mmCIF file of C-alpha atoms in Angstrom:
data_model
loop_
_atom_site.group_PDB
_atom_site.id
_atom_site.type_symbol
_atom_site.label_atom_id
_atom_site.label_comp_id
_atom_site.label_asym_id
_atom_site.label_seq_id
_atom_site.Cartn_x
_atom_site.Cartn_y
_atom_site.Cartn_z
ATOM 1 C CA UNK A 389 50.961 17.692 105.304
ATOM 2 C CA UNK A 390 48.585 17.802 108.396
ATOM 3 C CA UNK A 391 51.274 18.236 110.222
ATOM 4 C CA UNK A 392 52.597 21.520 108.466
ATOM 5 C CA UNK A 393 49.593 23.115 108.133
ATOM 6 C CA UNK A 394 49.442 22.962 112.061
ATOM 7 C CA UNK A 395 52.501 24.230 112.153
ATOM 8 C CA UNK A 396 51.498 26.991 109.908
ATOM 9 C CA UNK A 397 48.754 27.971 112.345
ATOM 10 C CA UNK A 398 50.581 27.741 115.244
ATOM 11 C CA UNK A 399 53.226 30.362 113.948
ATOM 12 C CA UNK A 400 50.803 32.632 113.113
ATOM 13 C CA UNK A 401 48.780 32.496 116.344
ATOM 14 C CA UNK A 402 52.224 33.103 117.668
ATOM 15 C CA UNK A 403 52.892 36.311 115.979
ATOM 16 C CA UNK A 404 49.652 37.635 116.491
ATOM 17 C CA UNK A 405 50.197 36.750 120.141
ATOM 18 C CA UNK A 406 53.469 39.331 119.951
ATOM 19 C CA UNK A 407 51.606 41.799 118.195
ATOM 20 C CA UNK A 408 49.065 41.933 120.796
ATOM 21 C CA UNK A 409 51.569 42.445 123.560
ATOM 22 C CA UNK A 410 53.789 44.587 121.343
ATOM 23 C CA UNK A 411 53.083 47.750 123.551
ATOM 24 C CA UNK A 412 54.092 46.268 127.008
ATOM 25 C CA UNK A 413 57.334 45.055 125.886
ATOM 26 C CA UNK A 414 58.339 48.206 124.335
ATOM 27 C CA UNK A 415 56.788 50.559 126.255
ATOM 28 C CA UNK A 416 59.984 52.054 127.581
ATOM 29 C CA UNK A 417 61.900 52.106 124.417
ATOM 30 C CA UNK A 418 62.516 54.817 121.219
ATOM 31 C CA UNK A 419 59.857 54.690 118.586
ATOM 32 C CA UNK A 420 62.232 54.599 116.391
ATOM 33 C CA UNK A 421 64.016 51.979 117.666
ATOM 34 C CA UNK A 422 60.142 50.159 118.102
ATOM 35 C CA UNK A 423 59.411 50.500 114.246
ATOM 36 C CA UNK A 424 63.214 48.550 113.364
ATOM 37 C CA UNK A 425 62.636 46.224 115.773
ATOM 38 C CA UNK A 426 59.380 45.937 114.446
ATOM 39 C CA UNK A 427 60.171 45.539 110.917
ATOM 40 C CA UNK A 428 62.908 43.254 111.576
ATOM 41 C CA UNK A 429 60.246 40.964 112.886
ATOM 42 C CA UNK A 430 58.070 40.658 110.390
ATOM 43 C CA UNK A 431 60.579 40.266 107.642
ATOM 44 C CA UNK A 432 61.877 37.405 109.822
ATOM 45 C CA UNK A 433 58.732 35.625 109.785
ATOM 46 C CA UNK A 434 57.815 36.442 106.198
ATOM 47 C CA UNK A 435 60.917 34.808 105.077
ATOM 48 C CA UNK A 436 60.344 31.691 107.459
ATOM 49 C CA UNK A 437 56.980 31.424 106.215
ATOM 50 C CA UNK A 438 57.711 31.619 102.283
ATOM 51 C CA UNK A 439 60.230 28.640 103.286
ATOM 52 C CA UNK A 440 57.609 26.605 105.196
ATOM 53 C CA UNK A 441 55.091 26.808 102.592
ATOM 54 C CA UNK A 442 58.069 26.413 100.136
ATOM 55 C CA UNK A 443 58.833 22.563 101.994
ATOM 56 C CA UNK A 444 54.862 22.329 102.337
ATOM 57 C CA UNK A 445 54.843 22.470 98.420
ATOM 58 C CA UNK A 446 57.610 20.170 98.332
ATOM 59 C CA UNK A 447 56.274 18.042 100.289
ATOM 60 C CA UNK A 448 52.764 18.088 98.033
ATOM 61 C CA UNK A 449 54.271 17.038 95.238
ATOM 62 C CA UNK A 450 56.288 14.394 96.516
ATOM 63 C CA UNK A 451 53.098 12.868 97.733
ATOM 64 C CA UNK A 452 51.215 13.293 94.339
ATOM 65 C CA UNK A 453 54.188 12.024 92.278
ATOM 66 C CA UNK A 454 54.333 8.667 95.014
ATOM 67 C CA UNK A 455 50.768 7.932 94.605
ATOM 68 C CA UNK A 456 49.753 9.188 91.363
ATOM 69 C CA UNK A 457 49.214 6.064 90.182
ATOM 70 C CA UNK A 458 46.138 5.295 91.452
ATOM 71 C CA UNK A 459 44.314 2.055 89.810
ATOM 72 C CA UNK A 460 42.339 2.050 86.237
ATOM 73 C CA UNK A 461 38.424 1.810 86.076
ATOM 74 C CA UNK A 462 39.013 -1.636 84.103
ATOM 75 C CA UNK A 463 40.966 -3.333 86.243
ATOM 76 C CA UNK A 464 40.355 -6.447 86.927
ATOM 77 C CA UNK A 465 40.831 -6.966 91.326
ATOM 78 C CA UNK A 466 40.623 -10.845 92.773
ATOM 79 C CA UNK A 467 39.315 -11.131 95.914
ATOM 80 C CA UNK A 468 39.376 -13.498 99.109
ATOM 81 C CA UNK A 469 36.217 -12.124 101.139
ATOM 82 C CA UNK A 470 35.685 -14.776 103.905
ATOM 83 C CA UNK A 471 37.508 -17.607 102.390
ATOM 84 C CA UNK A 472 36.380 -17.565 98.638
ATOM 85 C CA UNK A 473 38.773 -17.095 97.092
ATOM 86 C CA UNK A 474 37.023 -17.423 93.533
ATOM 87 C CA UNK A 475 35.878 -13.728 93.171
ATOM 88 C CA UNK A 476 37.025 -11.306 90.543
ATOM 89 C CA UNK A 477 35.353 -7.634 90.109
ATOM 90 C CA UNK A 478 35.963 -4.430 88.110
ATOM 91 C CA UNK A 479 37.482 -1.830 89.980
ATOM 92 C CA UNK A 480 35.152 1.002 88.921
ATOM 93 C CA UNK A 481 32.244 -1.512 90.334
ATOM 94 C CA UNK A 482 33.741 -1.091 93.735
ATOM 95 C CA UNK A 483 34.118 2.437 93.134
ATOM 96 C CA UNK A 484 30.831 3.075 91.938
ATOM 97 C CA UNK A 485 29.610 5.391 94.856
ATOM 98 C CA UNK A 486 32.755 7.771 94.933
ATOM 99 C CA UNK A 487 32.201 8.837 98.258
ATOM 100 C CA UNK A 488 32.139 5.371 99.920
ATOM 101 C CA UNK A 489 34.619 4.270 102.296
ATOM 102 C CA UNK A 490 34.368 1.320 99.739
ATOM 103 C CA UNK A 491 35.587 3.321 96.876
ATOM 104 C CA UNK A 492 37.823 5.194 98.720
ATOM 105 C CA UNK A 493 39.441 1.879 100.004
ATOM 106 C CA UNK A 494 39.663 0.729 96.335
ATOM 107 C CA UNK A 495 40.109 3.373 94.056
ATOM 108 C CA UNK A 496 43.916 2.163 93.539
ATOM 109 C CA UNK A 497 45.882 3.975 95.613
ATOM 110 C CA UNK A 498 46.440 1.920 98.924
ATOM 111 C CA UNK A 499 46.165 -1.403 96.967
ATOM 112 C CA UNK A 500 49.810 -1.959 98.138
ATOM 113 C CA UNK A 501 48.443 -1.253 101.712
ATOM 114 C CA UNK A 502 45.297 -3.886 101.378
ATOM 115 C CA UNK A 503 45.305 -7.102 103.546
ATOM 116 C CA UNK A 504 45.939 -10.088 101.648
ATOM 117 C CA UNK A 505 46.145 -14.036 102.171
ATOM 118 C CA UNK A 506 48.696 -16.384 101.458
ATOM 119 C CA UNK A 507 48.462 -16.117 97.756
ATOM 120 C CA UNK A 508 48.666 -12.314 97.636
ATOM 121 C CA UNK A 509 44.883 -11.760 96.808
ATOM 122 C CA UNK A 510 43.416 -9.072 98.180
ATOM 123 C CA UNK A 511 41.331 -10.099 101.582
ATOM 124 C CA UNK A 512 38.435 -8.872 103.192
ATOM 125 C CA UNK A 513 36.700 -10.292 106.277
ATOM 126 C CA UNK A 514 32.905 -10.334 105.823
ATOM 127 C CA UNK A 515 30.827 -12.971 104.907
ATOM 128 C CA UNK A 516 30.818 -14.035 101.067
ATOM 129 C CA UNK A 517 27.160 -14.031 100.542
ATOM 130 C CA UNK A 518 26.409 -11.073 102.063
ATOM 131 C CA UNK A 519 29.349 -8.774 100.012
ATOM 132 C CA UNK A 520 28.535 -11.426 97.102
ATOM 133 C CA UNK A 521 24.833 -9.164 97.232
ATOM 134 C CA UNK A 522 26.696 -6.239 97.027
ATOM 135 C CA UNK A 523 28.739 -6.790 94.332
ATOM 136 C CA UNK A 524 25.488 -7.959 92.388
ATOM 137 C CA UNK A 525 23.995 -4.472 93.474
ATOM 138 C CA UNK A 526 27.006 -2.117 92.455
ATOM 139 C CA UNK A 527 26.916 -4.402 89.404
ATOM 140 C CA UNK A 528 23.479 -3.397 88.511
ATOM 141 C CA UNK A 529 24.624 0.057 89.130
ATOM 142 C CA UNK A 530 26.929 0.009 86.902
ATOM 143 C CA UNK A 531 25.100 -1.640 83.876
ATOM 144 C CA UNK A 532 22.695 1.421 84.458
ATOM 145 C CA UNK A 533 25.543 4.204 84.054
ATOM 146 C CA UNK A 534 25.794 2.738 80.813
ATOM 147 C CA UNK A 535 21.687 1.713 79.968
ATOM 148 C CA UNK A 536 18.428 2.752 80.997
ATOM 149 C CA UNK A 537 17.531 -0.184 83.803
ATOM 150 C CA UNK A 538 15.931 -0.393 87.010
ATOM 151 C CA UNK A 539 17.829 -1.292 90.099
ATOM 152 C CA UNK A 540 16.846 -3.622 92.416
ATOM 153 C CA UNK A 541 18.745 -3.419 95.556
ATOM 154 C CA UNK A 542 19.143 -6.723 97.760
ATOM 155 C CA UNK A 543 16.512 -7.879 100.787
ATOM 156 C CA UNK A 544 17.884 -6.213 103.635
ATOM 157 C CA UNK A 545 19.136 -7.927 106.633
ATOM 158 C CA UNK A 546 20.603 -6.989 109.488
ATOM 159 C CA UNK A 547 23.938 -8.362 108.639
ATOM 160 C CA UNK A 548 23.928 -6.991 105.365
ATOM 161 C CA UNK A 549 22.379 -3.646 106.409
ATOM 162 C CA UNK A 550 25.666 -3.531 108.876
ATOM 163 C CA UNK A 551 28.185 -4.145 106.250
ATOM 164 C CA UNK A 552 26.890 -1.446 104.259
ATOM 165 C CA UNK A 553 26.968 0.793 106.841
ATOM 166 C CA UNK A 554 30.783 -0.311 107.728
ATOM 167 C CA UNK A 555 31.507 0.639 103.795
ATOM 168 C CA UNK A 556 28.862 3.651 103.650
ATOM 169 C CA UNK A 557 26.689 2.354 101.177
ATOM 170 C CA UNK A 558 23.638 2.383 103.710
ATOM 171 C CA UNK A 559 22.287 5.549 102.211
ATOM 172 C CA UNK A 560 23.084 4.203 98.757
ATOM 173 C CA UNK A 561 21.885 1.212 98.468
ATOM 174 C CA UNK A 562 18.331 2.027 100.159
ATOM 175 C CA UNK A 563 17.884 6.014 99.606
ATOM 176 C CA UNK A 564 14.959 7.686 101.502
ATOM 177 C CA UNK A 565 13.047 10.278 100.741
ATOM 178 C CA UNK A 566 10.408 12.033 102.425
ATOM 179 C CA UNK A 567 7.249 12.332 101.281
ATOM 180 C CA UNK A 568 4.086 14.664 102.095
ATOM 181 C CA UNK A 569 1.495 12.103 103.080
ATOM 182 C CA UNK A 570 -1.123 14.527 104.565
ATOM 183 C CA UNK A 571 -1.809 18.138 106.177
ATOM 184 C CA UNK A 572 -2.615 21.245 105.039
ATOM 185 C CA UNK A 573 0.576 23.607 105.629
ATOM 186 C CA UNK A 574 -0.024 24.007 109.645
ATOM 187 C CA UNK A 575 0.355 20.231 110.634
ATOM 188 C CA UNK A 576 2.261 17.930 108.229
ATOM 189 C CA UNK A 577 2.427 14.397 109.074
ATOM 190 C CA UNK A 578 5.600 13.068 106.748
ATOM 191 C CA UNK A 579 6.987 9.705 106.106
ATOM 192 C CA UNK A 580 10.090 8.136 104.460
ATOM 193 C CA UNK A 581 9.590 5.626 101.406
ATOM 194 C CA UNK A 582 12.153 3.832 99.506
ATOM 195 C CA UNK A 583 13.505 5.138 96.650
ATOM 196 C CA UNK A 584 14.315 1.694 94.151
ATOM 197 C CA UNK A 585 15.719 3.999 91.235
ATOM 198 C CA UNK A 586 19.039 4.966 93.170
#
């Protein structure tokens, strides 16, 4: 799709490039003859353009149709992260934060497309206690969609801290905001505090 739309630019940078240099190349002819010639042109590239973003279309819908089937919210996903083997999640917890690279990785439609071991379980290579913390998090964070609790997010550690910037879930799981700490309008010293009801 990517691919067409490029091509879609580059045609029309191309016909505005013989528009621009329409006067030197028919400089010595009729104006008559200029305006056919002209016209000819244009309807040219009007119909090659109704059939490129006729096959762009096409093209659309065969994607949406071949991965419409993106995974439920209550499906059940088993998991090999690191070696355990023993870990089965909802697929909306994983999905929680919709603009993850997390959810976006799990949302259902690349599960054919996932690394998996031997067994055909779904693998990911961190460490189990540290993604074992998230899934405890995004669990909390999903009990609260559905009641009024406080979430605790995990102790940060470096290791941690890195795989939830690797899924983008840094920003998430410890949200900052800044506060105004003193000043008086002309000098404002400001610092960032945690924010535990994310």
């Amino acid at each position: 799709v990517t691919k067409d739309l490029l091509q879609l630019e580059g045609q029309e940078s191309s016909d505005f490039e013989f528009v621009r240099h329409y006067d030197k190349e028919f400089d010595n002819k009729d104006p008559a003859e200029m305006v056919t010639n002209l016209q000819r042109f244009f309807e040219t590239r009007e119909k090659d353009l109704n059939e490129r973003e006729a096959a762009l279309e096409k093209r659309i819908k065969v994607m949406e149709q071949t991965y419409q089937n993106a995974g439920k919210d209550s499906d059940v996903l088993r998991l090999n992260v690191g070696g355990a083997k023993d870990i089965a999640v909802l697929r909306r917890t994983l999905t929680h934060f919709e603009n993850s690279s997390l959810a976006a990785q799990f949302n259902g439609r690349w599960d054919e497309f996932l690394e998996k071991d031997e067994d055909g379980v779904i693998f990911i290579d961190q460490d189990p206690d540290d993604f074992w913390e998230l899934l405890s998090y995004l669990r909390q964070c999903d009990q609260k969609r559905r009641e009024e609790l406080k979430i605790v997010p995990p102790m940060p550690t470096p290791a941690l801290c890195n795989m939830l910037e690797y899924y983008g879930l840094l920003s998430s799981t410890y949200p900052q905001e800044w506060k105004r700490v003193c000043g008086n309008g002309t000098g404002v010293t400001m610092t960032r505090d945690s924010n535990d009801d994310s």
